[in-house]
PDB file of C-alpha atoms in Angstrom:
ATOM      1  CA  UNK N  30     214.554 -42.135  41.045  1.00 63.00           C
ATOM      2  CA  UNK N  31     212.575 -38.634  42.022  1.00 76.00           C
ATOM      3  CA  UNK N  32     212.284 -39.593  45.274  1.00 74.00           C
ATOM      4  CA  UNK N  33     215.701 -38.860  46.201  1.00 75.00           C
ATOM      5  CA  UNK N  34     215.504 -35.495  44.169  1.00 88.00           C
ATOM      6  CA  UNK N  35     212.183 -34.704  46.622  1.00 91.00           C
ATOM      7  CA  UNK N  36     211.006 -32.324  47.086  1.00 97.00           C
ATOM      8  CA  UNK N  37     211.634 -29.928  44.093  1.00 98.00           C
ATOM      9  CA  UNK N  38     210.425 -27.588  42.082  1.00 98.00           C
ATOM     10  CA  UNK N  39     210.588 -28.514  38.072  1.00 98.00           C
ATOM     11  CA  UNK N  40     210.744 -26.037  35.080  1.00 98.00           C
ATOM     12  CA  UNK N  41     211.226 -27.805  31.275  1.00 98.00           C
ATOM     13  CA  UNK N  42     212.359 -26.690  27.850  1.00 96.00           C
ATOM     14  CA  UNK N  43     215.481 -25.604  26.042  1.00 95.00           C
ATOM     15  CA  UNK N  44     217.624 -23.606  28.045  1.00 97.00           C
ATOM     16  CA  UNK N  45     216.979 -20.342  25.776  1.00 95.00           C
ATOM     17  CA  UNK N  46     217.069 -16.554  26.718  1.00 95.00           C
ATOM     18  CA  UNK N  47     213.817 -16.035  26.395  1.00 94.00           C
ATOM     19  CA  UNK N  48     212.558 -19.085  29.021  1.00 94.00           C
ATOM     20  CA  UNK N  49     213.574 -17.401  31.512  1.00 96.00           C
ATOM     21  CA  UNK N  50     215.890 -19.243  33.563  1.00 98.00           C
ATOM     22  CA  UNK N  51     218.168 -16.713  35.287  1.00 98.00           C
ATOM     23  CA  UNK N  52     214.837 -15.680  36.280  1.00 98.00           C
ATOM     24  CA  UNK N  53     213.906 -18.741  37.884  1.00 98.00           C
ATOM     25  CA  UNK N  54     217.003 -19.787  39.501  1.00 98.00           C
ATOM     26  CA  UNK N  55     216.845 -16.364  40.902  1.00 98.00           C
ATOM     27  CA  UNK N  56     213.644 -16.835  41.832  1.00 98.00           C
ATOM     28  CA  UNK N  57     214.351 -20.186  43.406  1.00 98.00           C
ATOM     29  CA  UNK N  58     217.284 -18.440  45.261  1.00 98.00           C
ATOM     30  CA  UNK N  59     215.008 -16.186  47.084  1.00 98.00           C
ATOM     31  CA  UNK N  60     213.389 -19.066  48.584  1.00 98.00           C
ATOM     32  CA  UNK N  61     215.801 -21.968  49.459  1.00 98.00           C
ATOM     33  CA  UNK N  62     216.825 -20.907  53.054  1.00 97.00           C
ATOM     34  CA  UNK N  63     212.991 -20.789  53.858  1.00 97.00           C
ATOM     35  CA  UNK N  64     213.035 -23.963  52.194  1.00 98.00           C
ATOM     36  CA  UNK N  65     216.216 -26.129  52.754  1.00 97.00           C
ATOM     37  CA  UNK N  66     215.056 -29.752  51.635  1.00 97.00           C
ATOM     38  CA  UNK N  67     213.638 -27.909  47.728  1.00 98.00           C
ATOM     39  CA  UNK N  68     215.535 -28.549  44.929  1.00 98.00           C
ATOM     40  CA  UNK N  69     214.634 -27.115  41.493  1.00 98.00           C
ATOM     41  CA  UNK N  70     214.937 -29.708  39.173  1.00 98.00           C
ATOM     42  CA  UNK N  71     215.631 -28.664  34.868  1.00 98.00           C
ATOM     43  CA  UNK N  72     215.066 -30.416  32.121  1.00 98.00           C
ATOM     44  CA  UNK N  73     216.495 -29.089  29.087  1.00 98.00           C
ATOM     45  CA  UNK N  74     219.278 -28.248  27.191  1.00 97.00           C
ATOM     46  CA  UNK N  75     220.615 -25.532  24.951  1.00 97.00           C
ATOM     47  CA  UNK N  76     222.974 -22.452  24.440  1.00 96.00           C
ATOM     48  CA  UNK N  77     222.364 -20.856  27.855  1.00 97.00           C
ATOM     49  CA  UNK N  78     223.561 -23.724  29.956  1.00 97.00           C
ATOM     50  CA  UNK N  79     227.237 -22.223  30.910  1.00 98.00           C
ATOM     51  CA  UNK N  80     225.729 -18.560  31.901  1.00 97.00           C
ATOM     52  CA  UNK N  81     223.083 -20.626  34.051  1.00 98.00           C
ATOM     53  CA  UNK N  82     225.908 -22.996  35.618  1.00 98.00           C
ATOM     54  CA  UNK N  83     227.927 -19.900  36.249  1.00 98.00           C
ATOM     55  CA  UNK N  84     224.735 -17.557  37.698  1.00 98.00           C
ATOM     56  CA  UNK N  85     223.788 -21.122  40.393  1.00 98.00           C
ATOM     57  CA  UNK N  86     227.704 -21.224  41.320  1.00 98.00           C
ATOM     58  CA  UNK N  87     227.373 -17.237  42.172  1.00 98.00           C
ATOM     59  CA  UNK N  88     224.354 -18.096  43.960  1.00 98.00           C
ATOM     60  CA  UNK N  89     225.869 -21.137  45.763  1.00 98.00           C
ATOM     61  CA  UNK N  90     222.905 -23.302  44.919  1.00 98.00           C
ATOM     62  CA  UNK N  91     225.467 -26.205  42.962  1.00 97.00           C
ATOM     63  CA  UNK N  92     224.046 -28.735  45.398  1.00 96.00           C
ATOM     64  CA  UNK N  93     220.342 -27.702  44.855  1.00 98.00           C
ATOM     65  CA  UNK N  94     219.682 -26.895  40.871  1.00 98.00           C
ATOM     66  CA  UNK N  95     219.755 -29.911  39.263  1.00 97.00           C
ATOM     67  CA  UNK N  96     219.518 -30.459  35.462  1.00 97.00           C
ATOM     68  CA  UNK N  97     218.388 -32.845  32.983  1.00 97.00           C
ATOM     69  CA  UNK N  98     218.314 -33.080  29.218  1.00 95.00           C
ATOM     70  CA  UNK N  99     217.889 -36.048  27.307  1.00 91.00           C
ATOM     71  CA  UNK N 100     214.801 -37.683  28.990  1.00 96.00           C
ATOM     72  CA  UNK N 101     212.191 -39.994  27.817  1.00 97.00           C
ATOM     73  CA  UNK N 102     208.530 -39.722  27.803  1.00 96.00           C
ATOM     74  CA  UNK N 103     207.892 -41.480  31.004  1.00 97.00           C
ATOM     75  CA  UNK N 104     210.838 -40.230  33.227  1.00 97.00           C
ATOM     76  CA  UNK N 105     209.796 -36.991  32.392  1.00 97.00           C
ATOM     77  CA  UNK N 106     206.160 -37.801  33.059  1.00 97.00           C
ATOM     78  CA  UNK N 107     207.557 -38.946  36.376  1.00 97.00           C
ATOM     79  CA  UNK N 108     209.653 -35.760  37.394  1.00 98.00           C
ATOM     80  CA  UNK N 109     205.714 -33.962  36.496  1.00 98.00           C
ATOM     81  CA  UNK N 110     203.898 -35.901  38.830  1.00 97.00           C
ATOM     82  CA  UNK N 111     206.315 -35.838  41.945  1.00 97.00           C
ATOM     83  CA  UNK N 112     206.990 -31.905  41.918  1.00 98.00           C
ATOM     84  CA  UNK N 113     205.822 -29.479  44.009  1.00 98.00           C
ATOM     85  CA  UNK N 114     205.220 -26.791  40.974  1.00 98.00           C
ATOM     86  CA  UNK N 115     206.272 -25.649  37.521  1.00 98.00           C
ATOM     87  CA  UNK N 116     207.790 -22.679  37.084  1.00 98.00           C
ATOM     88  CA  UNK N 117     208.593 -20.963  33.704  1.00 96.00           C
ATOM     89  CA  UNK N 118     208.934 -17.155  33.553  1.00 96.00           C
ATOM     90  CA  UNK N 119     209.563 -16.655  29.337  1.00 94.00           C
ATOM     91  CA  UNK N 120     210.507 -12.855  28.483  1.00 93.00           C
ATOM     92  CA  UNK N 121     210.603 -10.856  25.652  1.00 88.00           C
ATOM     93  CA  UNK N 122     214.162 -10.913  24.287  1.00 83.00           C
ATOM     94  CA  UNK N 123     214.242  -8.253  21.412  1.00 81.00           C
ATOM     95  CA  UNK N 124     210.687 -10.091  20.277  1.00 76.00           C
ATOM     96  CA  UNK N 125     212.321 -13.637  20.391  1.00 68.00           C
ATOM     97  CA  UNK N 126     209.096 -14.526  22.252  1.00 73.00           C
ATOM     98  CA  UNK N 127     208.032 -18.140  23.492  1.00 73.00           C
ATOM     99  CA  UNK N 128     204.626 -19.126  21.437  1.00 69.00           C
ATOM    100  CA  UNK N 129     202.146 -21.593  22.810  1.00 73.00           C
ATOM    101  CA  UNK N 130     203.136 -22.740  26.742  1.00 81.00           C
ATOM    102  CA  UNK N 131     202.337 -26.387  25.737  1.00 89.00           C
ATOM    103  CA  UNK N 132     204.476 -27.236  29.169  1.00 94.00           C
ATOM    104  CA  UNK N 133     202.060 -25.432  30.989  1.00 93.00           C
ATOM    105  CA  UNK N 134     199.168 -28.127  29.800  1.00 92.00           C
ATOM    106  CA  UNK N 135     201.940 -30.877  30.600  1.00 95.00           C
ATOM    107  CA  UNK N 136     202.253 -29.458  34.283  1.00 96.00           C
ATOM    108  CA  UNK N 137     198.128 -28.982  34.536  1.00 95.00           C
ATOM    109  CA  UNK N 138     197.642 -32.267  33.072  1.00 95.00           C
ATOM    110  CA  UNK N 139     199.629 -33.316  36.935  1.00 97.00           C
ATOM    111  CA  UNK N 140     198.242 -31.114  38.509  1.00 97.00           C
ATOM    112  CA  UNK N 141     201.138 -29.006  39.423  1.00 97.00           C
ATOM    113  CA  UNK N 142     200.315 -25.659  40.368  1.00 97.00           C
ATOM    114  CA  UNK N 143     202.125 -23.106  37.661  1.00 96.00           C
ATOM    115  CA  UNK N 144     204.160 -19.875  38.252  1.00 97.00           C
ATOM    116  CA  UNK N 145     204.595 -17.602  35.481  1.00 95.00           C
ATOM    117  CA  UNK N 146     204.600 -14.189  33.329  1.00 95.00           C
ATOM    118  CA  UNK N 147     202.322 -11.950  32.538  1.00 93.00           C
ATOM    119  CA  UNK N 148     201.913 -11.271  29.131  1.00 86.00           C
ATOM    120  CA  UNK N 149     203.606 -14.222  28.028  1.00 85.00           C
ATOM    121  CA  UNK N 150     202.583 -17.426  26.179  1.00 77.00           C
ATOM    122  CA  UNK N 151     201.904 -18.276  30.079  1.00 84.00           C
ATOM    123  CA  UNK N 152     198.354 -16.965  29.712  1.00 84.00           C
ATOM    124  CA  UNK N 153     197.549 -18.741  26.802  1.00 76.00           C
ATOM    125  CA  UNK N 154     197.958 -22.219  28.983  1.00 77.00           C
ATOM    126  CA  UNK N 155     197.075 -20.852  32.334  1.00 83.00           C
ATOM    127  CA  UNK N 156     195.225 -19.536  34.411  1.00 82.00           C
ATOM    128  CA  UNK N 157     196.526 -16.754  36.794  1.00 76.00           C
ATOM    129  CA  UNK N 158     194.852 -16.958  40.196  1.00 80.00           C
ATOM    130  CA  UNK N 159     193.099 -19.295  39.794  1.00 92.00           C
ATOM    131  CA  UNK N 160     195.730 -22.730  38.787  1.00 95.00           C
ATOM    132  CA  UNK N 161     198.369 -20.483  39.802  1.00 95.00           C
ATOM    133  CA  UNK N 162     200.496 -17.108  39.982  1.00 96.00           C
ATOM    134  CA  UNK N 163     201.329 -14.796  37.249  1.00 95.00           C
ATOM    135  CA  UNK N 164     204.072 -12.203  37.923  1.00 96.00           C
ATOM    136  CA  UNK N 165     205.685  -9.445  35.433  1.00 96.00           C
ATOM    137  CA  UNK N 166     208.671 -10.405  33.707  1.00 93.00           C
ATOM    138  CA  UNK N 167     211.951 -10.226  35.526  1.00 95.00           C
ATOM    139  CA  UNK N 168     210.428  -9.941  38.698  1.00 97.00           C
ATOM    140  CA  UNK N 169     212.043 -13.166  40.340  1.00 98.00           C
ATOM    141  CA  UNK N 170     211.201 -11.646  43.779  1.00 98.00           C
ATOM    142  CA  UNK N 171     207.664 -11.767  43.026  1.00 98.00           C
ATOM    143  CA  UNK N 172     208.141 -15.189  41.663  1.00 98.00           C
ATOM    144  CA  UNK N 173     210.052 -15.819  44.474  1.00 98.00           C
ATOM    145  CA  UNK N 174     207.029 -14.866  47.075  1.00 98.00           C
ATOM    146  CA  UNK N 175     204.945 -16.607  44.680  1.00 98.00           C
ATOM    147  CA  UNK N 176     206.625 -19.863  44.984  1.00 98.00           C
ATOM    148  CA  UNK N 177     206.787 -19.130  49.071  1.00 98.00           C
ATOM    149  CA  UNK N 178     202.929 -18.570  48.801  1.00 98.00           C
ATOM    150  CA  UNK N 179     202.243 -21.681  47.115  1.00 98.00           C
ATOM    151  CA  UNK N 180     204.479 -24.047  49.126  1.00 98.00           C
ATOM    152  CA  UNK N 181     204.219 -22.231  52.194  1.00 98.00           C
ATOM    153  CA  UNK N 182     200.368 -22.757  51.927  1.00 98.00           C
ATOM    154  CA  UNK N 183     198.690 -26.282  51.592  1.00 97.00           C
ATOM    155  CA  UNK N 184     195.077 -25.648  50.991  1.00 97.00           C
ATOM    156  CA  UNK N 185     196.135 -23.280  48.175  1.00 97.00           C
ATOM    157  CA  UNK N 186     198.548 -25.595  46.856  1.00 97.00           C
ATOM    158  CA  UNK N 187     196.110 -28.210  46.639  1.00 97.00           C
ATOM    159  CA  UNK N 188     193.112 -25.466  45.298  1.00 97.00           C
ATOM    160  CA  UNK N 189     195.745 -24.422  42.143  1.00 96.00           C
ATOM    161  CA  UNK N 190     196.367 -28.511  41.559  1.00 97.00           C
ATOM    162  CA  UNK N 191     192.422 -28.719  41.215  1.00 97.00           C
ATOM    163  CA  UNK N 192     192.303 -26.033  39.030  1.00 96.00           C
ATOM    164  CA  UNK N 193     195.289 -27.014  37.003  1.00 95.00           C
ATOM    165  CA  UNK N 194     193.094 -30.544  36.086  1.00 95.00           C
ATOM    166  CA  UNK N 195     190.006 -28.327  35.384  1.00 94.00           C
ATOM    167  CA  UNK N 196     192.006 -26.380  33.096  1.00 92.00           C
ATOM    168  CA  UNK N 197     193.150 -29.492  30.837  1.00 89.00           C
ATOM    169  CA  UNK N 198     189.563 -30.463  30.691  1.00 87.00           C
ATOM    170  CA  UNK N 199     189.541 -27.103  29.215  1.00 85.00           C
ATOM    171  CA  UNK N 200     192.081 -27.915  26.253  1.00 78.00           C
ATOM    172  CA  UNK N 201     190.941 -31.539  24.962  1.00 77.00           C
ATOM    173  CA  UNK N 202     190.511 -31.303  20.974  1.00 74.00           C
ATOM    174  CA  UNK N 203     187.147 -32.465  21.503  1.00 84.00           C
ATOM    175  CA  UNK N 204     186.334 -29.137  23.807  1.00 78.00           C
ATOM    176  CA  UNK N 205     188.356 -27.099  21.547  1.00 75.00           C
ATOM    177  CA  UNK N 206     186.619 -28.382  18.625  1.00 83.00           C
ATOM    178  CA  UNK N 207     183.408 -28.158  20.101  1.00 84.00           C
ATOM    179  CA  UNK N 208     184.469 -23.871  20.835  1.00 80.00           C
ATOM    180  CA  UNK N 209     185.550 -23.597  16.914  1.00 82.00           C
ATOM    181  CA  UNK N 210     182.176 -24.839  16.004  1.00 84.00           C
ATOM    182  CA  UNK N 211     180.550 -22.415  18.060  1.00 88.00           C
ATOM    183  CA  UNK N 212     182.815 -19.757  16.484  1.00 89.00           C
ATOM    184  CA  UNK N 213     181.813 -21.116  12.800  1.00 86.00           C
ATOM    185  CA  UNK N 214     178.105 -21.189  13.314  1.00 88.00           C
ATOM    186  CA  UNK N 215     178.170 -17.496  14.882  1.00 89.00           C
ATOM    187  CA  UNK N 216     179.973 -16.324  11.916  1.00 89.00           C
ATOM    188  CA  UNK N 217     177.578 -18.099   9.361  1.00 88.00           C
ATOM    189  CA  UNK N 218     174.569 -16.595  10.986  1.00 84.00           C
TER     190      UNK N 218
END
């Protein structure tokens, strides 16, 4: 079934303020004439669906932003594995922040290379430079150039999808356990 959405980019979570979205699209905007086959695939539903319907009309991008929102466990798993990235760019709406980027782990877990925010829940789950590209908030053009960079450029595609499996090496409760141990016999000492 993703092989006739192929290729595409993929973002995932409730489409909120704060994830970003008219962000994204934007971002995705800046790119699709360099890249006519890319779609940019959502998954996710919520309150900001309309605005983000009526923002990829403006853009004329109808036949390229696809969405999604009730999806199980393995189609979703799917849509992961057979993108070309994951983009999320959360902001800070009044301090209606986005906590923990768990969907950043899902994406490194595939190995997608990640584009992001800085000082976002992005870093928490990432890696900037090194699994992928962090830009400042609302700067889709630098997400936009970020997403050219990354497509445009094989061997650092495929460098960021390494890194992305490193990371989640990173994250497995037994590592993470193994850190807060560390932590706990520093402070008993």
């Amino acid at each position: 079934q993703t092989s006739v959405l192929a290729p595409y980019i993929l973002s995932v979570g409730a489409l909120k303020k704060r994830k970003g979205y008219e962000y994204s699209t934007r971002a995705f905007a800046e790119i699709a004439q360099k890249f006519p086959d890319l779609k940019y695939v959502i998954v996710g539903k919520g309150p900001e669906r309309e605005s983000l319907l009526t923002l990829i009309r403006g853009l004329k991008l109808e036949e390229k932003v696809i969405f999604f929102s009730d999806v199980d466990e393995d189609f979703l798993l799917t849509l992961y594995k057979n993108a070309e990235l994951f983009i999320l760019l959360p902001q800070d709406i009044n301090k209606d922040i986005e906590g923990f980027g768990l969907v950043f782990l899902e994406a490194a877990a595939c190995g997608l290379p990640v584009v992001s925010v800085k000082d976002s829940s992005a870093e928490d789950a990432t890696r900037g430079g090194r699994n992928g590209m962090l830009v400042p908030q609302a700067d889709y053009k630098l997400a936009g150039r970020a997403i050219e960079e990354i497509l445009g450029h094989p061997e650092l595609r495929l460098k960021f999808s390494k890194e992305s499996l490193a990371l989640v090496r990173t994250m497995s409760w037994e590592e993470v356990g193994r850190r807060y141990l560390r932590i706990y016999e520093e402070l008993s000492r």
